[in-house]
Structures are given as C-alpha cells and as structure tokens.
Amino acid sequence: MSKNISNLSGRVGLKNNLFKKISENVLSNSPKDIKDIAKEYNLGVSTLHGAESFYEFLRPAHREKKAFVCNGSACMCAGTQEKLKETLKEKLGNDKVGEMFCLGHCYENNAFHYNGENYAGKDIEKIDQILKGEKINQDKFFSKSFATTSFLMDDKLSSISQVEQHLAQFLKLDKKEIIKSLLDSNLTGRGGAGFPTGMKWDFCSKAVSEKKYVICNADEGDSGAFSDRYLLEDQPLKVLFGMIICGYVIGSNEGVLYIRGEYPKSIETINGCINELKKSGLLGENILGTNFSFDLNICIGQGAYICGEETALIASIEGRRAEVDVRPPFPVTEGLYKKPTVVNNVETLAAATGILINGAEKFSAIGNKKSAGTKLVCLDSFFNNPGVYEIDMGTPMSKIFNEIGGGYKEEIKAFQVGGPLGGVVPLEEINNLNLDFQEFTAKGFMLGHASVVCIPKDFPMIEYIHHLFEFSAEESCGKCFPGRLGSYRGKEMFDQAKKKTAKIPLKLLNELLVTMQKGCLCALCGAIPTPIMNILKYFGDEMKNDMVKDN
C-alpha cells in the first residue's frame, strides 16, 4: 500500500508535494474538501485523513491554541516554564496555551511560540508589546569556533559571489574526485547514525534511475540542540551549497529541505537564500552555462519528532503517515517516491562544503578515522558560557564544559548528551570522556548531535525518566508494538510513582526496556531505554524508595 501511495504522490512531484498540499489546506482560512485533493492525487480519502491526523500542528485541538510553551528537557530542568505558562494564561485564557517540544532556545529558556514567532529569555517581560504585534529586540545565541581549522563557522561561503566562485570551480571537477575528497576526509553523518558521507553519495551516484533526489533533514528536534538553527540562520549558504554539490555528484536535479515548523526564522532565512540563488542563476536550469540543472524546495514540518528519522521524513513528504519503514531497501537505492535519494542532516551538508573548500586532509587530521574533523556542540543555560561552539573531535569533555563552557551556574549531577535519546552521563564520568562518537558508545552513552542538557542536583530522576517515557509515548510513530505500547507502559509506571500510588516493579521495567531496545523499528523508541538504563545504573540509590525488585 505505501509503495502505491509513494508512486501516485510522485506523479505530481516534489514542488507540489502532497504533504505541502495537505498542510496548506488544513491551515488555510477556507480549506477545500479533502475529497478534491484525494481525487487530484488519485488517492483514497482515508489515506489523506490518516496523514492529516498524524501531525500535531494540523490537529484541531492544536489550532485552537494561541501560544505554546516549550516543554523540552532543557527548559524543564531550568524550571522556568510553569511561571511562563501562568503568565500567558492570564493574558490569553486558560484554554489558549498549549505546548511544543523544544523551540531551540535552550541557552536562555523561558521559551514560547506566539503568532508564528519564537520568544525566550526576557522576552516575556515585553508580552504586551508582543500581543500588540510590535517587533521587539531579541537576544541571539553566542557562537564561536575553537577548532584548529574552522569548517562550519568560517566566512568562506557567506555571500552569493562566493557561492558562484566555488560552484564554477567544483562543477568542472570529475564527480569521482568530489566523492574521493569526502571519503578521504572520513566525514561521517552528524545526525547520530554516523554513516560515511562519501560512501552514501557514492552508492547513490551508482544507482541507475532517471530521477534522483537530495534531502536535507532539518527536522532537528533534540532538546538542547540548536546547532541546526545556527547553520540555517547564520551559515545557510554552506548548507545549500552542500545540497547543490550533492545533486551534481549523484545526478539529481531536485532537492528539498525538510525544516521543522518550530524554527520560523530558519525557514525565512533559507527561503530568502534560495530566492537569491535563483535570481543569480545559481539554481535552476543549466547552472553557470553547464549541463547541470538543480532546484530546491522547502517542506515545513508540522510537529512530529519522528520525522527526524529518514524513512519517516520521506513518508511525510509523500503525504503518508510519518511511520518508519523497514530497511533495506535503503534510501540511496529506493527513497523519495521510490527513487534513489541522499538524506543528510544540516551539519553533515555544511561540513561537506567546508571539506571541499578547506581540503579533506585538514579535516581528517583532526580526531581519528571514525570521529574525524570538527563538531558543533551546544551548551545550555546552566553553563556560565551557554552557546554553540565548533570544537575539534577528540577534545576532552571536561575541557569543553569547564574551559569553553566556563563551568556551571549551580550544582549539576548529570548531563543528557545527544538529545532525549542520548545517554545520561553522571558528572564524575565527564572526566573519562572525549568528544568522540565511539568513546560515548563504548561507555554506554550516545554523542548524537552533541547537545548538552544539564540536570541540576535537586532535580528528581523519577521525574526525568517520566519525562523521557512521556516524550516517546507522545512522539512514537505507532508502527511497531514495542514502541507504541512500551512507551505508554513505561509512562504509566512512572505516573504511579510520581503520584505515590504504586512503586515501580524494577524487574518488569528492565524487561520492558530490553524489549524496546531489541524490538523497536527505529531509534526513537529503540534508543530511549539508553538514558533510562543510565539513570538506573548511576542514580538507582536516589530512587530506591520508589522501586520494588520483585514484580
């Protein structure tokens, strides 16, 4: 069934993709009858209803709200959100304030969304101006490179003229030379999976098809991570250049950026850059007089964390429910509309650009073969120096936290590194870790996006585990039983523990976590046991009065 939907949706194509059509229709002031859209795409009405109901932002209950308070891990640990929510309710009404998961303001907290814009920090003090529609001055995240060579934060691709100069250079190169540069650099995917980027591009370039696609996965929803925001808003041409070169290498003439709807400024910036590139003849037909043609589109996410998983993201663009597909086949052979597709995340594409401009040998000389180059690291508001930093792989985490981050504003007992699916690292373990994907994995953690959420000493770990189960229960795609049911069973256990109505059966909890870890289709519900197991291992004593060892 999903293959038929993909093929039927593909007949209309990417520019007027079904997901965009469904979203725009639902959010318009005078929506069309869904039967008309179903007829246009030769699909059943139930298929469109199923897709429409999947996304949080398209549900009637969500659209009735006026403001949304961030309920991400960083804001939760900072303890700013309850007071913020009460203030907004006083202004807008008790039933007009909802929640969104992570607005990317983890460096200042107090984050909320109103009328298509994000606000945070001290912005709530200007709520009356905001409600009147007045523009206010907002603080921006701090960013700085501490890298030996900067690949992500330099200014070598900050203007349209620089894009033209470098495009003219690389469109003359043999495609195999570009792939070799990426392979020699040892660049691996920066989204968490860690697959060699050059290998992915090479596989897709060899796939035989009359149509191929390039997708930028900009649906970064990890709490604590605002590195995608930095790149999309401050280094957008690096990301777009990476997509154009990828299209050239694999033989694609079309790409799409799937940007989460929670990042309105990122969408605005990228849209503006795409228009500038088109006006300059650097996107479109026969770029710079060559035989290479390439165009870019934007898809705006509608509040589904699971779309950060590549097959769910592809399903979303096609107008299907954003459920994870079983692999193989992998997207490089059968991706968007069942055509060969490269899916890279924002930082990977920007890093590929940096490597081509600065040289593969400089990138591979940093870190080691499996964790090479530089990485963006995000430090939340508990650090004295919160912000996003470009740091050499292999740098001791203690140096990042104590010297670059400047230490902590209050006593910290643990860190969740790599978003809600990343490991929870106790303070004392930080001295034993370097910024290295394999090191984190070997010690039972996960580096992922390298976002850091501090857990303060007085924050109960029972509440943190409840937060993780609640997150996975809400964001699970629902396709597999271990994910759909396991998340809810875990949440129910910790609901009872929080209310003191029952103790947590430790044996049953461990069995549940192992089942989810081994049986889930994707990394959302399959990885959520990792931080929970870390907490049980390192902070079990804190929760011993809330648990029973026998069922």
Short mmCIF file of C-alpha atoms in Angstrom, two decimals, residues 34 41 51 66 76 83 90 128 170 186 202 261 281 314 329 342 441 490 531 541:
data_model
loop_
_atom_site.label_atom_id
_atom_site.label_comp_id
_atom_site.label_asym_id
_atom_site.label_seq_id
_atom_site.Cartn_x
_atom_site.Cartn_y
_atom_site.Cartn_z
CA ILE A 34 -10.35 16.78 1.23
CA TYR A 41 -3.68 12.65 -6.43
CA ALA A 51 -1.84 11.56 7.21
CA LYS A 66 -2.82 30.91 20.63
CA MET A 76 12.03 21.70 32.07
CA LYS A 83 5.54 30.56 35.69
CA GLU A 90 -3.50 35.26 32.36
CA ASP A 128 2.11 43.35 25.97
CA PHE A 170 33.56 22.35 -8.44
CA ASN A 186 36.48 10.48 6.98
CA ASP A 202 28.91 7.14 -3.98
CA GLY A 261 7.88 24.24 11.84
CA GLY A 281 21.26 31.84 -11.86
CA ILE A 314 10.38 10.56 3.27
CA PRO A 329 15.98 -1.10 0.84
CA VAL A 342 20.55 11.02 -0.41
CA THR A 441 29.01 4.37 22.62
CA GLY A 490 6.69 2.89 30.96
CA PRO A 531 19.25 7.17 29.07
CA ASP A 541 20.05 4.78 45.09
#
